[in-house]
Short mmCIF file of C-alpha atoms and ligand atoms in Angstrom, two decimals:
data_model
loop_
_atom_site.label_atom_id
_atom_site.label_comp_id
_atom_site.label_asym_id
_atom_site.label_seq_id
_atom_site.Cartn_x
_atom_site.Cartn_y
_atom_site.Cartn_z
CA MET A 1 -42.75 -144.05 -31.47
CA SER A 2 -43.98 -140.48 -32.50
CA GLU A 3 -40.73 -139.77 -34.37
CA GLY A 4 -41.44 -138.44 -37.89
CA GLU A 5 -45.04 -138.31 -37.17
CA PRO A 6 -47.43 -135.54 -36.28
CA ILE A 7 -48.31 -135.38 -32.59
CA LYS A 8 -51.96 -134.50 -31.16
CA CYS A 9 -51.52 -132.84 -27.79
CA LEU A 10 -53.05 -130.01 -25.58
CA ALA A 11 -52.12 -126.46 -26.11
CA ALA A 12 -53.18 -123.02 -25.20
CA VAL A 13 -53.97 -121.21 -28.15
CA ALA A 14 -54.20 -117.42 -28.27
CA TYR A 15 -56.98 -116.64 -30.92
CA GLU A 16 -57.44 -113.09 -30.48
CA ALA A 17 -55.99 -110.28 -28.68
CA GLY A 18 -57.44 -109.54 -25.24
CA LYS A 19 -59.37 -112.96 -25.03
CA PRO A 20 -58.34 -115.75 -22.77
CA LEU A 21 -56.41 -118.46 -24.20
CA THR A 22 -58.25 -121.75 -25.60
CA LEU A 23 -57.14 -125.04 -24.39
CA GLU A 24 -57.73 -127.48 -26.98
CA GLU A 25 -55.93 -130.18 -28.96
CA ILE A 26 -53.69 -129.14 -31.78
CA ILE A 27 -51.38 -131.07 -34.30
CA VAL A 28 -47.72 -130.36 -34.00
CA GLU A 29 -45.87 -131.52 -37.05
CA PRO A 30 -42.42 -133.25 -36.97
CA PRO A 31 -39.29 -131.21 -36.94
CA LYS A 32 -37.79 -130.50 -40.58
CA ALA A 33 -33.99 -129.99 -40.91
CA HIS A 34 -32.30 -127.99 -38.16
CA GLU A 35 -35.33 -128.18 -35.93
CA VAL A 36 -36.20 -129.86 -32.73
CA ARG A 37 -39.53 -131.06 -31.21
CA ILE A 38 -39.65 -130.85 -27.45
CA GLN A 39 -42.07 -132.32 -25.02
CA ILE A 40 -42.50 -129.28 -22.76
CA LYS A 41 -42.77 -130.44 -19.16
CA TYR A 42 -42.86 -127.09 -17.36
CA THR A 43 -43.53 -123.50 -18.43
CA ALA A 44 -43.91 -120.30 -16.46
CA VAL A 45 -45.85 -117.16 -17.61
CA CYS A 46 -44.07 -113.92 -17.90
CA HIS A 47 -45.40 -110.40 -18.38
CA THR A 48 -44.23 -110.43 -21.97
CA ASP A 49 -46.94 -113.26 -22.67
CA ALA A 50 -49.54 -111.05 -21.25
CA TYR A 51 -48.29 -107.98 -22.92
CA THR A 52 -48.54 -109.74 -26.51
CA LEU A 53 -51.95 -111.42 -25.50
CA SER A 54 -53.23 -107.95 -24.82
CA GLY A 55 -52.77 -107.10 -28.53
CA VAL A 56 -50.15 -104.31 -28.24
CA ASP A 57 -46.96 -106.11 -29.09
CA PRO A 58 -46.15 -104.86 -32.70
CA GLU A 59 -44.86 -108.37 -33.20
CA GLY A 60 -47.87 -109.99 -31.68
CA ALA A 61 -49.88 -111.98 -34.18
CA PHE A 62 -52.68 -114.34 -33.83
CA PRO A 63 -53.68 -117.10 -33.65
CA SER A 64 -50.61 -118.24 -31.98
CA VAL A 65 -49.15 -120.43 -29.25
CA LEU A 66 -47.41 -117.99 -26.92
CA GLY A 67 -45.04 -119.04 -23.91
CA HIS A 68 -41.31 -118.55 -23.90
CA GLU A 69 -40.22 -119.67 -20.38
CA GLY A 70 -40.26 -123.49 -20.64
CA ALA A 71 -38.10 -126.58 -20.25
CA GLY A 72 -38.82 -130.02 -21.42
CA ILE A 73 -37.22 -133.16 -23.28
CA VAL A 74 -36.30 -133.75 -26.80
CA GLU A 75 -38.82 -135.91 -28.32
CA SER A 76 -37.38 -135.91 -31.88
CA VAL A 77 -34.87 -134.04 -34.16
CA GLY A 78 -34.85 -133.09 -37.78
CA LYS A 79 -32.04 -133.69 -40.15
CA ASP A 80 -28.63 -132.11 -39.43
CA VAL A 81 -29.51 -131.35 -35.93
CA THR A 82 -26.23 -131.99 -33.98
CA ASN A 83 -26.35 -130.03 -30.76
CA VAL A 84 -29.15 -131.86 -28.93
CA LYS A 85 -30.63 -135.54 -29.06
CA VAL A 86 -33.68 -137.36 -28.36
CA GLY A 87 -33.99 -137.42 -24.64
CA ASP A 88 -32.02 -134.60 -23.78
CA HIS A 89 -33.33 -132.11 -21.18
CA VAL A 90 -33.34 -128.72 -22.64
CA ILE A 91 -34.50 -124.94 -22.34
CA ALA A 92 -36.11 -123.13 -25.00
CA LEU A 93 -34.33 -119.93 -26.04
CA TYR A 94 -36.00 -116.83 -27.10
CA THR A 95 -32.61 -115.44 -27.95
CA ALA A 96 -30.94 -117.83 -30.29
CA GLU A 97 -27.34 -118.50 -30.45
CA CYS A 98 -26.04 -119.76 -33.95
CA LYS A 99 -22.38 -119.05 -33.09
CA VAL A 100 -21.75 -118.18 -36.83
CA CYS A 101 -23.62 -114.95 -37.61
CA LYS A 102 -22.15 -111.61 -37.48
CA PHE A 103 -23.54 -111.00 -34.10
CA CYS A 104 -22.67 -114.12 -32.61
CA LYS A 105 -19.05 -113.76 -33.84
CA SER A 106 -18.75 -110.14 -32.60
CA GLY A 107 -18.13 -110.99 -29.08
CA LYS A 108 -20.08 -107.86 -28.38
CA THR A 109 -23.60 -108.88 -27.94
CA ASN A 110 -25.97 -112.15 -27.30
CA LEU A 111 -28.32 -111.09 -29.84
CA CYS A 112 -28.10 -113.57 -32.81
CA GLY A 113 -29.32 -112.72 -36.45
CA SER A 114 -29.77 -116.45 -37.68
CA VAL A 115 -33.62 -116.91 -36.98
CA ARG A 116 -34.71 -113.39 -35.65
CA ALA A 117 -36.64 -112.10 -38.72
CA THR A 118 -38.61 -115.18 -39.06
CA GLN A 119 -39.30 -115.57 -35.15
CA GLY A 120 -40.61 -111.88 -35.27
CA LYS A 121 -43.24 -113.18 -37.88
CA GLY A 122 -44.18 -116.18 -35.88
CA VAL A 123 -42.85 -118.91 -38.28
CA MET A 124 -40.12 -121.42 -38.42
CA PRO A 125 -36.88 -120.50 -40.50
CA ASP A 126 -38.41 -121.92 -43.71
CA GLY A 127 -41.41 -119.39 -43.49
CA THR A 128 -43.95 -121.88 -42.46
CA SER A 129 -45.51 -123.17 -39.13
CA ARG A 130 -45.41 -126.72 -37.48
CA PHE A 131 -48.88 -126.00 -35.55
CA LYS A 132 -52.19 -126.42 -36.63
CA ASN A 133 -55.63 -126.79 -34.89
CA LEU A 134 -58.07 -129.81 -35.69
CA LYS A 135 -59.78 -127.56 -38.14
CA GLY A 136 -56.54 -127.47 -40.28
CA GLU A 137 -55.65 -123.72 -39.43
CA ALA A 138 -52.06 -122.82 -39.18
CA LEU A 139 -51.21 -121.45 -35.76
CA LEU A 140 -48.06 -119.06 -35.43
CA HIS A 141 -45.17 -119.60 -33.24
CA PHE A 142 -44.09 -116.97 -30.57
CA MET A 143 -40.48 -115.89 -29.55
CA GLY A 144 -39.10 -118.94 -31.22
CA CYS A 145 -40.27 -121.01 -28.22
CA SER A 146 -44.10 -121.66 -27.93
CA THR A 147 -44.09 -123.32 -24.81
CA PHE A 148 -47.91 -123.12 -23.86
CA SER A 149 -48.11 -126.70 -25.78
CA GLN A 150 -47.34 -130.06 -24.64
CA TYR A 151 -45.14 -130.21 -27.64
CA THR A 152 -43.52 -127.54 -29.60
CA VAL A 153 -40.91 -127.17 -32.37
CA VAL A 154 -37.89 -124.86 -32.22
CA ALA A 155 -34.98 -124.09 -34.40
CA ASP A 156 -31.99 -126.07 -33.12
CA VAL A 157 -30.11 -122.60 -32.49
CA SER A 158 -33.04 -121.93 -30.10
CA VAL A 159 -32.43 -124.63 -27.74
CA VAL A 160 -29.80 -125.67 -25.12
CA ALA A 161 -29.43 -129.14 -23.42
CA ILE A 162 -28.75 -129.00 -19.64
CA ASP A 163 -27.70 -131.05 -17.03
CA PRO A 164 -30.51 -133.73 -16.57
CA SER A 165 -30.35 -133.89 -12.67
CA ALA A 166 -31.58 -130.05 -12.66
CA PRO A 167 -35.24 -130.04 -12.00
CA LEU A 168 -37.25 -128.82 -14.98
CA GLU A 169 -39.90 -127.41 -12.87
CA SER A 170 -37.50 -124.90 -11.56
CA VAL A 171 -34.89 -124.29 -14.22
CA CYS A 172 -37.74 -123.45 -16.79
CA LEU A 173 -37.48 -120.00 -15.20
CA LEU A 174 -33.90 -119.52 -16.63
CA GLY A 175 -35.71 -119.30 -19.89
CA CYS A 176 -36.52 -115.73 -19.40
CA GLY A 177 -36.87 -113.81 -16.03
CA VAL A 178 -34.12 -114.83 -13.75
CA THR A 179 -31.48 -115.01 -16.61
CA THR A 180 -32.50 -111.54 -17.72
CA GLY A 181 -32.05 -109.98 -14.55
CA TYR A 182 -29.20 -111.86 -13.25
CA GLY A 183 -27.29 -111.38 -16.58
CA ALA A 184 -28.20 -107.70 -16.48
CA ALA A 185 -26.34 -107.09 -13.34
CA THR A 186 -23.42 -109.51 -13.96
CA LYS A 187 -22.97 -109.30 -17.54
CA THR A 188 -24.47 -106.03 -19.04
CA ALA A 189 -23.64 -103.84 -16.19
CA ASN A 190 -20.84 -106.12 -14.88
CA VAL A 191 -21.49 -104.84 -11.22
CA GLN A 192 -18.17 -104.97 -9.34
CA LYS A 193 -17.42 -105.24 -5.33
CA GLY A 194 -18.47 -102.26 -3.32
CA GLU A 195 -20.52 -100.51 -6.12
CA THR A 196 -24.03 -99.05 -5.48
CA VAL A 197 -27.07 -100.34 -7.42
CA ALA A 198 -30.72 -99.35 -7.58
CA VAL A 199 -33.45 -101.66 -9.03
CA PHE A 200 -36.80 -100.19 -10.09
CA GLY A 201 -39.28 -102.83 -9.91
CA GLY A 202 -39.48 -106.03 -7.59
CA GLY A 203 -40.61 -108.67 -10.08
CA THR A 204 -38.78 -111.63 -11.12
CA VAL A 205 -36.38 -109.58 -13.33
CA GLY A 206 -35.63 -106.86 -10.63
CA LEU A 207 -35.23 -109.37 -7.88
CA SER A 208 -32.75 -111.33 -10.24
CA ALA A 209 -30.81 -108.13 -10.92
CA ILE A 210 -30.69 -107.72 -7.21
CA GLN A 211 -29.34 -111.24 -6.54
CA GLY A 212 -26.83 -110.59 -9.43
CA ALA A 213 -25.72 -107.35 -7.74
CA LYS A 214 -25.27 -109.21 -4.34
CA ALA A 215 -23.42 -111.94 -5.94
CA ARG A 216 -20.78 -109.27 -7.12
CA GLY A 217 -20.72 -107.67 -3.63
CA ALA A 218 -22.43 -104.42 -4.30
CA SER A 219 -22.12 -102.29 -1.08
CA LYS A 220 -25.75 -100.93 -1.40
CA ILE A 221 -28.53 -102.53 -3.35
CA ILE A 222 -31.60 -100.22 -3.32
CA LEU A 223 -35.05 -101.65 -4.39
CA ILE A 224 -37.72 -99.19 -5.51
CA ASP A 225 -41.34 -100.41 -5.79
CA THR A 226 -44.71 -98.70 -5.14
CA ASN A 227 -45.86 -102.16 -3.61
CA ASP A 228 -44.73 -102.76 -0.06
CA GLU A 229 -45.31 -106.44 -0.55
CA LYS A 230 -41.96 -106.40 -2.63
CA LYS A 231 -39.76 -105.26 0.34
CA GLN A 232 -39.73 -108.62 2.01
CA PHE A 233 -39.11 -110.36 -1.59
CA GLY A 234 -36.24 -107.53 -2.04
CA GLU A 235 -34.55 -108.52 1.27
CA GLU A 236 -34.83 -112.25 0.53
CA PHE A 237 -32.81 -111.78 -2.78
CA GLY A 238 -30.20 -109.33 -1.16
CA CYS A 239 -31.58 -105.66 -1.13
CA THR A 240 -30.17 -103.39 1.47
CA ASP A 241 -32.95 -100.65 1.36
CA PHE A 242 -36.45 -100.44 0.00
CA ILE A 243 -38.11 -97.53 -1.04
CA ASN A 244 -41.84 -97.08 -1.73
CA PRO A 245 -41.96 -93.80 -3.78
CA LYS A 246 -45.46 -93.34 -2.84
CA LYS A 247 -44.95 -93.24 0.77
CA ASP A 248 -41.06 -92.75 1.68
CA LEU A 249 -40.30 -89.26 -0.07
CA ALA A 250 -40.44 -86.21 2.10
CA PRO A 251 -43.02 -83.66 0.78
CA GLY A 252 -41.82 -82.28 -2.56
CA GLN A 253 -39.00 -84.68 -2.84
CA THR A 254 -38.53 -86.75 -6.01
CA ILE A 255 -37.30 -90.22 -6.05
CA VAL A 256 -34.25 -89.03 -8.05
CA GLU A 257 -33.39 -86.58 -5.20
CA LYS A 258 -33.87 -89.25 -2.39
CA LEU A 259 -31.58 -91.59 -4.30
CA VAL A 260 -28.97 -89.15 -4.95
CA GLU A 261 -29.07 -88.00 -1.32
CA MET A 262 -28.71 -91.73 -0.17
CA THR A 263 -25.67 -92.54 -2.27
CA ASP A 264 -23.59 -89.34 -2.14
CA GLY A 265 -24.35 -88.26 -5.61
CA GLY A 266 -25.84 -91.12 -7.21
CA LEU A 267 -25.60 -94.52 -8.29
CA ASP A 268 -23.15 -96.56 -10.01
CA TYR A 269 -25.65 -98.80 -11.64
CA THR A 270 -29.45 -98.50 -11.92
CA PHE A 271 -31.76 -101.26 -13.53
CA ASP A 272 -35.23 -100.36 -14.85
CA CYS A 273 -37.24 -103.64 -14.62
CA THR A 274 -40.77 -101.98 -15.09
CA GLY A 275 -41.16 -100.94 -18.58
CA ASN A 276 -42.27 -97.58 -17.57
CA THR A 277 -40.67 -94.92 -19.47
CA LYS A 278 -40.97 -92.10 -16.78
CA VAL A 279 -39.26 -94.70 -14.56
CA MET A 280 -36.55 -95.21 -17.05
CA ARG A 281 -35.87 -91.44 -16.87
CA ASP A 282 -35.57 -91.30 -13.13
CA ALA A 283 -33.19 -94.49 -13.38
CA LEU A 284 -30.99 -92.59 -15.64
CA GLU A 285 -31.11 -89.54 -13.59
CA ALA A 286 -30.27 -91.28 -10.40
CA CYS A 287 -26.93 -92.28 -11.61
CA HIS A 288 -23.77 -90.78 -10.49
CA LYS A 289 -22.24 -88.02 -12.75
CA GLY A 290 -19.39 -89.07 -14.53
CA TRP A 291 -19.71 -92.67 -14.67
CA GLY A 292 -23.24 -93.98 -13.62
CA GLU A 293 -24.90 -96.47 -16.02
CA SER A 294 -28.72 -97.27 -16.44
CA ILE A 295 -29.71 -100.55 -17.93
CA ILE A 296 -33.11 -100.74 -19.54
CA ILE A 297 -34.51 -104.29 -19.32
CA GLY A 298 -38.37 -103.68 -19.07
CA VAL A 299 -40.55 -103.88 -22.19
CA ALA A 300 -42.34 -100.46 -22.69
CA ALA A 301 -45.71 -100.11 -24.14
CA ALA A 302 -45.76 -100.07 -27.98
CA GLY A 303 -44.82 -96.86 -29.35
CA ALA A 304 -43.40 -95.39 -26.07
CA GLU A 305 -40.34 -93.02 -26.37
CA ILE A 306 -37.76 -92.42 -23.57
CA SER A 307 -36.53 -88.83 -22.83
CA THR A 308 -34.01 -86.90 -20.83
CA ARG A 309 -31.92 -83.83 -21.23
CA PRO A 310 -28.80 -84.74 -23.33
CA PHE A 311 -27.00 -82.85 -20.61
CA GLN A 312 -27.47 -86.15 -18.62
CA LEU A 313 -25.36 -88.16 -20.90
CA VAL A 314 -22.82 -85.13 -21.71
CA THR A 315 -22.09 -85.33 -17.87
CA GLY A 316 -21.23 -88.88 -18.14
CA ARG A 317 -24.23 -90.98 -17.45
CA VAL A 318 -24.65 -93.83 -19.85
CA TRP A 319 -27.91 -95.34 -20.93
CA LYS A 320 -27.87 -98.99 -21.99
CA GLY A 321 -30.27 -101.93 -22.42
CA SER A 322 -29.86 -105.79 -22.64
CA ALA A 323 -31.93 -108.61 -23.83
CA PHE A 324 -32.00 -111.96 -22.17
CA GLY A 325 -29.17 -110.38 -19.87
CA GLY A 326 -26.73 -110.30 -22.24
CA ILE A 327 -26.47 -114.12 -21.79
CA LYS A 328 -25.57 -116.30 -24.71
CA GLY A 329 -28.11 -119.31 -24.29
CA ARG A 330 -26.21 -122.05 -25.78
CA SER A 331 -22.76 -121.19 -24.30
CA GLU A 332 -23.76 -119.81 -20.99
CA MET A 333 -26.85 -121.62 -19.74
CA GLY A 334 -24.59 -124.44 -18.41
CA GLN A 335 -22.97 -121.93 -15.82
CA LEU A 336 -26.25 -120.63 -14.75
CA ILE A 337 -27.46 -124.16 -14.04
CA LYS A 338 -24.26 -124.94 -12.14
CA ALA A 339 -24.82 -121.74 -10.12
CA TYR A 340 -28.36 -122.84 -9.22
CA GLN A 341 -27.08 -126.41 -8.30
CA ASP A 342 -24.38 -125.00 -6.13
CA GLY A 343 -26.81 -122.76 -4.17
CA THR A 344 -25.44 -119.52 -5.47
CA LEU A 345 -28.31 -118.60 -7.80
CA LYS A 346 -31.68 -118.69 -6.36
CA VAL A 347 -34.35 -119.98 -8.67
CA ASP A 348 -36.82 -121.96 -6.68
CA GLU A 349 -37.53 -119.08 -4.45
CA PHE A 350 -39.37 -117.32 -7.48
CA ILE A 351 -41.89 -120.14 -7.63
CA THR A 352 -44.82 -118.59 -5.69
CA HIS A 353 -47.54 -120.44 -7.59
CA LYS A 354 -47.92 -123.77 -9.29
CA ARG A 355 -50.85 -124.87 -11.32
CA PRO A 356 -51.81 -127.47 -13.75
CA PHE A 357 -51.57 -126.47 -17.31
CA THR A 358 -55.31 -126.38 -17.74
CA GLU A 359 -55.38 -123.45 -15.50
CA ILE A 360 -53.06 -121.39 -17.68
CA ASN A 361 -55.77 -118.56 -17.88
CA LYS A 362 -55.54 -118.18 -14.13
CA ALA A 363 -51.93 -118.08 -14.30
CA PHE A 364 -52.26 -114.81 -16.23
CA ASP A 365 -54.47 -113.59 -13.58
CA ASP A 366 -51.82 -114.33 -11.04
CA LEU A 367 -49.35 -112.03 -12.73
CA HIS A 368 -51.24 -109.11 -11.56
CA ALA A 369 -51.02 -110.18 -7.74
CA GLY A 370 -48.23 -108.49 -6.03
CA SER A 371 -47.63 -111.67 -4.18
CA CYS A 372 -46.95 -113.59 -7.21
CA LEU A 373 -43.50 -113.80 -8.80
CA ARG A 374 -43.92 -116.67 -11.08
CA THR A 375 -46.61 -119.33 -11.65
CA VAL A 376 -45.17 -122.62 -12.98
CA LEU A 377 -47.69 -124.86 -15.01
CA ASP A 378 -47.09 -128.43 -15.18
CA LEU A 379 -48.02 -129.48 -18.65
CA SER A 380 -48.68 -133.20 -17.56
CA LYS A 381 -51.99 -132.15 -15.96
N1 AHE B 1 -41.74 -107.34 -29.75
C1 AHE B 1 -41.74 -106.22 -28.94
C2 AHE B 1 -40.36 -106.14 -27.99
C3 AHE B 1 -40.52 -107.17 -27.02
C4 AHE B 1 -39.09 -107.08 -26.33
O1 AHE B 1 -38.49 -106.14 -25.83
N2 AHE B 1 -38.60 -108.34 -25.92
C5 AHE B 1 -37.80 -108.64 -25.15
C6 AHE B 1 -37.75 -109.90 -24.18
S1 AHE B 1 -39.00 -109.70 -23.05
C7 AHE B 1 -39.01 -111.15 -22.21
O2 AHE B 1 -39.97 -111.47 -21.44
C8 AHE B 1 -36.35 -109.01 -25.92
O3 AHE B 1 -35.36 -109.46 -25.28
N3 AHE B 1 -36.45 -108.56 -27.00
C9 AHE B 1 -35.00 -108.72 -28.03
C10 AHE B 1 -35.57 -109.25 -29.24
O4 AHE B 1 -34.84 -109.59 -30.13
O5 AHE B 1 -36.84 -109.68 -29.35
C11 AHE B 1 -41.72 -105.08 -29.82
O6 AHE B 1 -41.62 -104.05 -29.60
O7 AHE B 1 -41.71 -105.27 -31.06
ZN1 ZN B 2 -40.30 -113.18 -20.61
#
């Protein structure tokens, strides 16, 4: 029994920005009150992990244990934990849900204030870390999850128990990308039957926004990507049209002009899933006058700013964004798991690569290949 004891296990430590992760044994302390220690079974790598590792994330600090798209089994719980128990199958939540803070009670947002400040500093809510290397140096947490370790400790508000019959290898993807895109379409935008949608960027988030729009019965779903490989993915998830702006525009035509022409004046909803601020502007300006809404999901480079003519908003276009698709992780994850089990939410289809955990640095390289949506790492290997 490891309960109450420190655990020595394999982790991928980010010691320095721009350097590969170091695979080494670390010590994971037992959970304190309102904390949960999880044996991570599977984790995927998201662009945000690479973004933070690159050193440009203002909240990125080193040395740390990255990873935020993971699922596992509860190994032990600290005092006063009531929402999960030993043996539960769980997903780590980078967007916590305490159910009692001003944000949680507002009914207006899934953002939760309970642990966000300490999470952004890479520490547990008491201001300390549960990770150290074998030299005794403390290692920081990341996004309240740190799934690049065989064991991790998270706040109880940052974990949700799920149906144990759901395969952890697949549903780990609900920890970020799939939920973010699907929720952005079905919750943040709340796309309705017959409406038109454009999605900029055909990665996991964009394709999930497409499947959310399709689930709602959108009449036109246009995927825009500069990589032709994304066309086939887009069609698999439900897009009706694909545009490669490098190849498919008439001479002198802009992507905004093309989209406005294709949709009789512009789209009901557009989604930026690229993090590129020029694309964000195009996405806004391709919205229909009077009501079109553009949802920013992509994480832009640190310090980047968005711009448009205010007239775009005066004339009724709406600029919005959402985190984790507006989904409340503890209250609403069960519905997503169920949709996956019913076959209405595609998840397995995003797993283009599988690797043993020890190949995690190769999984970061996979991210840059157009043919890669998600690499899932098996922590037992
Ligand atoms: N830390 C960065 C911002 C990073 C960011 O925007 N993160 C997204 C999630 S990316 C998932 O892959 C998010 O939801 N943020 C909301 C939050 O509360 O962190 C910075 O610029 O400081
Ligand atoms: Zn992510």
